[in-house]
Coordinates of C-alpha atoms and ligand atoms in Angstrom, one line a residue:
X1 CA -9.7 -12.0 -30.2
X2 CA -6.7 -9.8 -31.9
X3 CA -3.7 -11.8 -31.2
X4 CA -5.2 -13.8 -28.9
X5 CA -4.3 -12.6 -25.3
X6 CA -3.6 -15.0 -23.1
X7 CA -6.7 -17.2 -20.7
X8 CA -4.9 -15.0 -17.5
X9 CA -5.0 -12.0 -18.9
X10 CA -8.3 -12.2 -20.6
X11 CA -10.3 -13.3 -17.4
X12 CA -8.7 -10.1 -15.5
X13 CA -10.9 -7.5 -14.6
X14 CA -9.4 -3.8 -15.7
X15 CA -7.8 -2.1 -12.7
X16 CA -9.9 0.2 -10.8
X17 CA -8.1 3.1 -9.4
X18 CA -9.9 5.7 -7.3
X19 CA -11.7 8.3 -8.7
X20 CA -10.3 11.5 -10.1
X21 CA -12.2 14.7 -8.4
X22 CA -12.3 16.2 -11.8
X23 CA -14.0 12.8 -13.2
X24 CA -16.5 13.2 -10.3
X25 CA -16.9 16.6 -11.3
X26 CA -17.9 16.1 -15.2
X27 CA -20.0 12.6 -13.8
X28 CA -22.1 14.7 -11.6
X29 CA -22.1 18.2 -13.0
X30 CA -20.7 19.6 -10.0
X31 CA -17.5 22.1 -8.8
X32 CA -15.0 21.9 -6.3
X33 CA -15.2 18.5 -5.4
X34 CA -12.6 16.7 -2.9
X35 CA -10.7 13.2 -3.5
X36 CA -10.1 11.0 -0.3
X37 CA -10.0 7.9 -2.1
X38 CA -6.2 6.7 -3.1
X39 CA -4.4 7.6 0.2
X40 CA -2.1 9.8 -0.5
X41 CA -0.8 13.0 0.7
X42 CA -3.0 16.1 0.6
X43 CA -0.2 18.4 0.2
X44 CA 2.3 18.9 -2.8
X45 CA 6.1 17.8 -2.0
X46 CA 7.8 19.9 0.7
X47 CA 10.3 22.7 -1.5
X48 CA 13.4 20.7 -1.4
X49 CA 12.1 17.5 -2.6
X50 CA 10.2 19.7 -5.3
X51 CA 13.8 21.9 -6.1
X52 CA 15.0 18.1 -6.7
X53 CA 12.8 17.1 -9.1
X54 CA 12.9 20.3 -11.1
X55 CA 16.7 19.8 -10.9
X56 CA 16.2 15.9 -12.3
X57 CA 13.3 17.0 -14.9
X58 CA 16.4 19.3 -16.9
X59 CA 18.9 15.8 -17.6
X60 CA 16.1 13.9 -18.6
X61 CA 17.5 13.5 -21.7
X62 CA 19.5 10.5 -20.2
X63 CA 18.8 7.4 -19.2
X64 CA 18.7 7.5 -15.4
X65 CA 20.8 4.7 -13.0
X66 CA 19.0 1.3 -13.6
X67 CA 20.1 0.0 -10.5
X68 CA 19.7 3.3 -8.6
X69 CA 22.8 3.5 -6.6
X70 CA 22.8 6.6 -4.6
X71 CA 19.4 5.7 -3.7
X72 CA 20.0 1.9 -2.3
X73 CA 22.9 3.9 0.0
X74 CA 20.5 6.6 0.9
X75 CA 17.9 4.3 2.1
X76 CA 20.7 1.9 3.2
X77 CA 22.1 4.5 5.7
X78 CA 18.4 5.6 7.2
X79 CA 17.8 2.3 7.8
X80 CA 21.5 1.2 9.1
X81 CA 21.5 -1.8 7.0
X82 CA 23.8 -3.1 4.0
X83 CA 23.0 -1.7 0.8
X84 CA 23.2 -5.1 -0.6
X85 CA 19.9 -6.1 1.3
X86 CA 17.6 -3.0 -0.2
X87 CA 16.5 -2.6 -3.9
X88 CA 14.1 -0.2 -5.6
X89 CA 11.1 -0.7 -7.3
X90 CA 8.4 1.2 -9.6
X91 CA 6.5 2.2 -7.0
X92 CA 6.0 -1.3 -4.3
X93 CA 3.3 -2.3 -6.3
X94 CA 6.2 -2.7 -9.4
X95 CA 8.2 -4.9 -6.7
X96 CA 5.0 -6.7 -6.1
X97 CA 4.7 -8.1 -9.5
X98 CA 8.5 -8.6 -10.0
X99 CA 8.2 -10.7 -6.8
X100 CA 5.4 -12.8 -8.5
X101 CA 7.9 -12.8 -11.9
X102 CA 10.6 -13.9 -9.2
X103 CA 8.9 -16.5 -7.8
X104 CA 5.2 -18.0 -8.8
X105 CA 5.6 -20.9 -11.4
X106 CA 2.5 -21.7 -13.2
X107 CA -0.2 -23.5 -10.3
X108 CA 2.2 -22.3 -7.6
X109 CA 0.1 -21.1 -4.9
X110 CA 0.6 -17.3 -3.2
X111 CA -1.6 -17.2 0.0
X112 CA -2.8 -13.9 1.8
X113 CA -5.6 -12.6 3.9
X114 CA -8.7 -11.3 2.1
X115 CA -9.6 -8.5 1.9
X116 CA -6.5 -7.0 1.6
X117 CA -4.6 -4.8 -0.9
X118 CA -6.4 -5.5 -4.6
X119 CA -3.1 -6.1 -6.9
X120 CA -2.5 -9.4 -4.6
X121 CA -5.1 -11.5 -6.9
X122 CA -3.8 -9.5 -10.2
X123 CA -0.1 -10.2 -9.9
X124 CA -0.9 -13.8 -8.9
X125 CA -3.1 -15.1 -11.7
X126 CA -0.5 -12.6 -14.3
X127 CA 2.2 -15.0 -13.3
X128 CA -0.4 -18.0 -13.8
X129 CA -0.3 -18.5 -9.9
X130 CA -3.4 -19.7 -7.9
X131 CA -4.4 -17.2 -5.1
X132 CA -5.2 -18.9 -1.9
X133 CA -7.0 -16.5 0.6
X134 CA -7.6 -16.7 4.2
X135 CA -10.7 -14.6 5.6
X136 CA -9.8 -11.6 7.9
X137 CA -11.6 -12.0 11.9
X138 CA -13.1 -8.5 12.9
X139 CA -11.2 -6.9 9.7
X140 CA -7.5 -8.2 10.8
X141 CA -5.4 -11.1 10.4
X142 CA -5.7 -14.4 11.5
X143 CA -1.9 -15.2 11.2
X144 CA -2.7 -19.0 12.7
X145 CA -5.2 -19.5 9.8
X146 CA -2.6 -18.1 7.1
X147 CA 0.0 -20.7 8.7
X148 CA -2.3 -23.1 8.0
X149 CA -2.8 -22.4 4.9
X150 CA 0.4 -22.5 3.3
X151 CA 1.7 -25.6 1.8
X152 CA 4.6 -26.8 0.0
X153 CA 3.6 -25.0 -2.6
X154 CA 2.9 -21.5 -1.6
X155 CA 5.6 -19.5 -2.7
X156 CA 5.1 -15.6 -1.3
X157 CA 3.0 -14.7 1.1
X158 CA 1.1 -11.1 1.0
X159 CA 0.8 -9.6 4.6
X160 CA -0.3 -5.8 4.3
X161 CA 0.2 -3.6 7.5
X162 CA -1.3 -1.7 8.0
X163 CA -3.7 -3.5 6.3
X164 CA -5.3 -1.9 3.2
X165 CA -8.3 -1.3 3.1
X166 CA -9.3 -2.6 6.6
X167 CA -6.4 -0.3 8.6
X168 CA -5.5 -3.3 11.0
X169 CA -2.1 -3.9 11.5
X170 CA -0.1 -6.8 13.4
X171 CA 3.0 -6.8 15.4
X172 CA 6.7 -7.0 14.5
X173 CA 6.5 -10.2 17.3
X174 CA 3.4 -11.6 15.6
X175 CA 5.2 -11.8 12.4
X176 CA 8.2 -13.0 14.4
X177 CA 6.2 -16.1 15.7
X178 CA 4.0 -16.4 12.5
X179 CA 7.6 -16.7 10.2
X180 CA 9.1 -19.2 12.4
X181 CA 6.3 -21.7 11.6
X182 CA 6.8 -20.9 7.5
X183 CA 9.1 -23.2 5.9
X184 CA 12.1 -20.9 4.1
X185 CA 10.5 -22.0 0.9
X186 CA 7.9 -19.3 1.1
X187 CA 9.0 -16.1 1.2
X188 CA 6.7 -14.3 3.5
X189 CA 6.4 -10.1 2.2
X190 CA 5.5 -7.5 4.7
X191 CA 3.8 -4.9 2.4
X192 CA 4.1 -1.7 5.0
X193 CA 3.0 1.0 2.6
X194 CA 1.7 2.9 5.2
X195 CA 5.0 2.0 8.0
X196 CA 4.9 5.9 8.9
X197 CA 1.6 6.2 9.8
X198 CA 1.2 2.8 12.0
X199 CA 1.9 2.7 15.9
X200 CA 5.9 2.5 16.8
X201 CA 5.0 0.3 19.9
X202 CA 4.4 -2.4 17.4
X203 CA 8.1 -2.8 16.3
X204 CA 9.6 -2.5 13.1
X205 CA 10.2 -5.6 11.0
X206 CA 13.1 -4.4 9.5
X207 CA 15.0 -4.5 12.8
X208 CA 12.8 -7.0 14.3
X209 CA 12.1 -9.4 11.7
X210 CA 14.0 -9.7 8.7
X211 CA 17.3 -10.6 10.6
X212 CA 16.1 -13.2 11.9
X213 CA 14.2 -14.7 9.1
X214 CA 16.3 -15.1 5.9
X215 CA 12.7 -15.6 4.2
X216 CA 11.2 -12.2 4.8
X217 CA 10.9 -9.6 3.1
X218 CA 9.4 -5.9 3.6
X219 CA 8.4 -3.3 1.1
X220 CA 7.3 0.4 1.8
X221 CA 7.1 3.5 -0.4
X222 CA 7.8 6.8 -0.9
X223 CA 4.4 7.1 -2.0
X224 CA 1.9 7.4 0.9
X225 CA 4.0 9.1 3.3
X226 CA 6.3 10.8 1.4
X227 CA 4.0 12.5 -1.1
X228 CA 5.4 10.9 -4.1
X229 CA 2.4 8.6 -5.4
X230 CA 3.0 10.4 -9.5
X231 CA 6.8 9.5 -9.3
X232 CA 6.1 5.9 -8.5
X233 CA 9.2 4.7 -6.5
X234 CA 9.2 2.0 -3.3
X235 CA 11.5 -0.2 -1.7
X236 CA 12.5 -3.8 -0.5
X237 CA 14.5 -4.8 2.2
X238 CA 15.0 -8.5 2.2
X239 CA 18.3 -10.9 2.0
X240 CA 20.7 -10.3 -0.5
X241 CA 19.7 -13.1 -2.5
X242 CA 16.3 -12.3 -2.6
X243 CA 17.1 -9.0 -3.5
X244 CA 19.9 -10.0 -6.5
X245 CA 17.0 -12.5 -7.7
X246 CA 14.2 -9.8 -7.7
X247 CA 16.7 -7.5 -9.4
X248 CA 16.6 -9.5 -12.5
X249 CA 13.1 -8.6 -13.1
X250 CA 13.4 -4.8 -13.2
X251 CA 12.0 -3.6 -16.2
X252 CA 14.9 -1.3 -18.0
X253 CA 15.3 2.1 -16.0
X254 CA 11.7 1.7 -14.4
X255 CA 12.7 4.0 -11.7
X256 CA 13.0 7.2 -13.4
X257 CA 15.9 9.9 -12.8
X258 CA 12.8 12.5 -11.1
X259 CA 11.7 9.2 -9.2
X260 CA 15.0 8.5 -7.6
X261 CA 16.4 12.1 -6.9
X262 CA 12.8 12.9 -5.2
X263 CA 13.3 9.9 -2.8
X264 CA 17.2 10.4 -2.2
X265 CA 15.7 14.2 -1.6
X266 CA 12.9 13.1 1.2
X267 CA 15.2 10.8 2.9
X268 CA 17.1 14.4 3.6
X269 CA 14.2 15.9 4.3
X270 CA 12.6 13.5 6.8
X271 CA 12.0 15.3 9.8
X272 CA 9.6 18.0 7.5
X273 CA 8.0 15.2 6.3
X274 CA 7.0 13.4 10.0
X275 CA 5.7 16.6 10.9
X276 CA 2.8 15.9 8.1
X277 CA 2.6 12.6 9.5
X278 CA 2.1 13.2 12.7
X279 CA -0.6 16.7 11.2
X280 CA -1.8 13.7 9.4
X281 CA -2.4 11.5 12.7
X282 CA -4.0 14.2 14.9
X283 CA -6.1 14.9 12.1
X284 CA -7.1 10.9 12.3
X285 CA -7.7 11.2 16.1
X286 CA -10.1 13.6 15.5
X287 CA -12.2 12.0 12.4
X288 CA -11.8 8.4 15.0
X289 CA -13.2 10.7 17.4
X290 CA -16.2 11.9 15.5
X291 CA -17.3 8.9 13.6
X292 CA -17.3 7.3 17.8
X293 CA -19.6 10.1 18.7
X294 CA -22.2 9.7 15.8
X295 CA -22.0 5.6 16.7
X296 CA -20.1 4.1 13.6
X297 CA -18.4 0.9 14.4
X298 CA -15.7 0.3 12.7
X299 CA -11.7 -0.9 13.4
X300 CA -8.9 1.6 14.8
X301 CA -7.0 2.7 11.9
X302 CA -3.3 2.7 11.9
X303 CA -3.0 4.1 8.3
X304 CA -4.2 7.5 6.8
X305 CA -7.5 6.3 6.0
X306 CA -10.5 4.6 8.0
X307 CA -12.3 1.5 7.1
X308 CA -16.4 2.2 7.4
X309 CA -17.8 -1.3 7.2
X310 CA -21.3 -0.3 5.5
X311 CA -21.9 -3.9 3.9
X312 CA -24.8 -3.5 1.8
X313 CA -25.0 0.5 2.3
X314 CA -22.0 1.1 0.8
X315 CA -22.6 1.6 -3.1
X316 CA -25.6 3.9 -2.1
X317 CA -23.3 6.1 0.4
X318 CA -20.6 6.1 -1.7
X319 CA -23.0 7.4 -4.8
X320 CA -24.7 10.0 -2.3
X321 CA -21.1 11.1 -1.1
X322 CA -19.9 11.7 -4.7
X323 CA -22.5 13.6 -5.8
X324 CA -21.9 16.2 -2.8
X325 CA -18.2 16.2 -4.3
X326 CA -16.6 13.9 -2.2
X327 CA -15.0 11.1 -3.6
X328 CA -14.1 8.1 -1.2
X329 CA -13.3 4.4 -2.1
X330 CA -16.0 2.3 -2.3
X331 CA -15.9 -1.4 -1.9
X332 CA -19.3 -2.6 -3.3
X333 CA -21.2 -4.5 -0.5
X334 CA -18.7 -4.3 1.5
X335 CA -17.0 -0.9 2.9
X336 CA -16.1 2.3 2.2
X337 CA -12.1 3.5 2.9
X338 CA -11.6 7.0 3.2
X339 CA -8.4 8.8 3.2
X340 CA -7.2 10.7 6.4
X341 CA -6.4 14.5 4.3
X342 CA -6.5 18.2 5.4
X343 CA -8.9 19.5 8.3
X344 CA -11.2 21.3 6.1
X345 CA -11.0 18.1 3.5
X346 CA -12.0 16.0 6.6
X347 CA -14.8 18.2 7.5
X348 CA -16.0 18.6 4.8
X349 CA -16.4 14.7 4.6
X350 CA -17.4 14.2 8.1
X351 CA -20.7 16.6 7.1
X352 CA -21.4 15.5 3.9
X353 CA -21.4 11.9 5.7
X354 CA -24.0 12.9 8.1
X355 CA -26.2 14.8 6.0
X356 CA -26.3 11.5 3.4
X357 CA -26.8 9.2 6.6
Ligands
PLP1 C1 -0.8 2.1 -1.9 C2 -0.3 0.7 -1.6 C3 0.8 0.2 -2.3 C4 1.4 0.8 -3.5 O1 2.2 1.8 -3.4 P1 3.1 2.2 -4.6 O2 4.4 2.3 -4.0 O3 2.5 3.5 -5.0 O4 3.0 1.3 -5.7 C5 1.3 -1.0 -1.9 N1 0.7 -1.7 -0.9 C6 -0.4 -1.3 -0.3 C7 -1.0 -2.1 0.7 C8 -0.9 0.0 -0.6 O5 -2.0 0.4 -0.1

């Protein structure tokens, strides 16, 4: 092998991100196809978070804030907490491998339900850590069987909720009583990606948890929500220490200029972007509501996709679906995870789905 990669990275599968419509398109020899397979927002970003990145775009000549002040007080302020406990990321998946840089040691262990989100496994095994899974009940979390699966040398724990791609999602009091059993060693990360989408009566960890637990830590994302998945910006909230120590792994300027006057632009411009949440939500009422009345079983989704646990169906569907131009995530054998976008989008997917079926 050409300078000899090494044994971690050489046993890695490539990543696998969903399908491009216009990939779909030249595949199949088809027009007009639809994408519902990476989650994100079906609409481009609302005009004053798309003035601000034209703005940004014209000084990119310099190099942007590394540590992205004026964002950290931004977020710090919508949140009401000290700007020494939030830090910026390339997107939360960037703060998910700094957190395995931070943290997993060669043969440490980093526990988390399975299935879950699918850079868990790749981050670990980067850092030369050894993945330790705990099986989901009914596609959700058994937080008593993760608890019991972490030992004194699990050093992160990955809980996704809402979960991705099952759409479960646990309580801010669950994680309360599931963090007072880990020991402080462990530092337990709430990956809410999808925190704007899930159901307020479960709580919010950042109020509810991370005070009380000096070992927690929560990302989220201007991605999903926000409409910013191609600028690539998240966020950590987490103890100061945990945040200075995860700082040291930033890669140089890895959250661009664009990247961080977009987000410090849809923090102002929040309430236009619940009302797409909440267009977003209705519009997952009613796919819930018509997947019920054709008899699919499958969990309540508290994200902007559902989880349709085909099992052994799935590769077929997903192949039958494409060809008719819409592309939805398939997990081979297992499920198919189909993003939540506009009415006709959804339609269009609800149709297609009962004509393959
Ligand atoms: C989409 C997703 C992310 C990644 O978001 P980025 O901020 O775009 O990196 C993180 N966690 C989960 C569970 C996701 O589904």
């Amino acid at each position: 092998m050409i300078g000899r990669p090494r044994a971690a990275v050489a046993a890695l599968p490539a990543y696998r991100p969903g399908k491009a419509a216009a990939q779909a398109e030249a595949e199949h020899g088809i027009s007009g196809a639809i994408k519902l397979a990476s989650n994100e927002t079906p609409w481009p970003p609302v005009p004053s978070v798309a003035a601000a990145i034209a703005e940004a775009a014209a000084g990119v000549n310099r190099y942007a804030d590394h540590r992205a002040g004026a964002l950290r007080a931004a977020l710090a302020a919508s949140m009401g907490i000290d700007e020494s406990a939030v830090t910026v990321g390339c997107g939360s998946a960037g703060l998910l491998q700094q957190l395995c840089l931070t943290y997993v040691d060669p043969g440490d262990e980093v526990v988390y339900p399975w299935r879950s989100f699918e850079v868990y496994p790749v981050f670990t095994r980067l850092a030369g850590g050894v993945p330790v899974t705990v099986p989901l009940v009914d596609h959700a979390f058994d937080l008593d069987a993760v608890a019991a699966a972490v030992t004194p040398r699990t050093k992160l724990v990955f809980l996704a909720s809402p979960n991705n791609p099952t759409g479960t999602a646990v309580s801010a009091e669950a994680l309360d009583r599931f963090l007072s059993k880990v020991d402080p060693g462990t530092l337990v990360v709430i990956d809410e990606a999808y925190r704007e989408f899930n159901d307020p009566e479960l709580g919010d960890p950042v109020t509810d948890v991370v005070p009380r637990h000096d070992h927690c830590a929560v990302l989220r994302t201007f991605s999903k929500a926000h409409g910013l998945a191609g600028l690539r910006v998240g966020y950590m909230i987490a103890h100061p220490e945990v945040v200075a120590s995860v700082d040291k792994t930033l890669v140089p300027f890895a959250v661009n200029a664009i990247a961080q006057a977009a987000a410090i632009a849809a923090i102002g411009a929040a309430d236009e972007i619940l009302e797409r949440v909440a267009t977003l939500e209705a519009e997952r009422l009613r796919v819930v509501a018509a997947l019920d009345a054709a008899g699919h079983d499958f969990p309540r989704p508290h994200a902007n996709f559902v989880w349709l646990p085909f099992g052994e169906r799935t590769d077929d569907l997903s192949l039958s679906l494409e060809r008719r131009g819409v592309v939805v995530r398939p997990f081979p054998g297992e499920g198919l995870r189909v993003t939540i976008g506009t009415a006709e989008e959804n339609d269009r997917f609800l149709r297609t789905l009962a004509e393959v079926l």
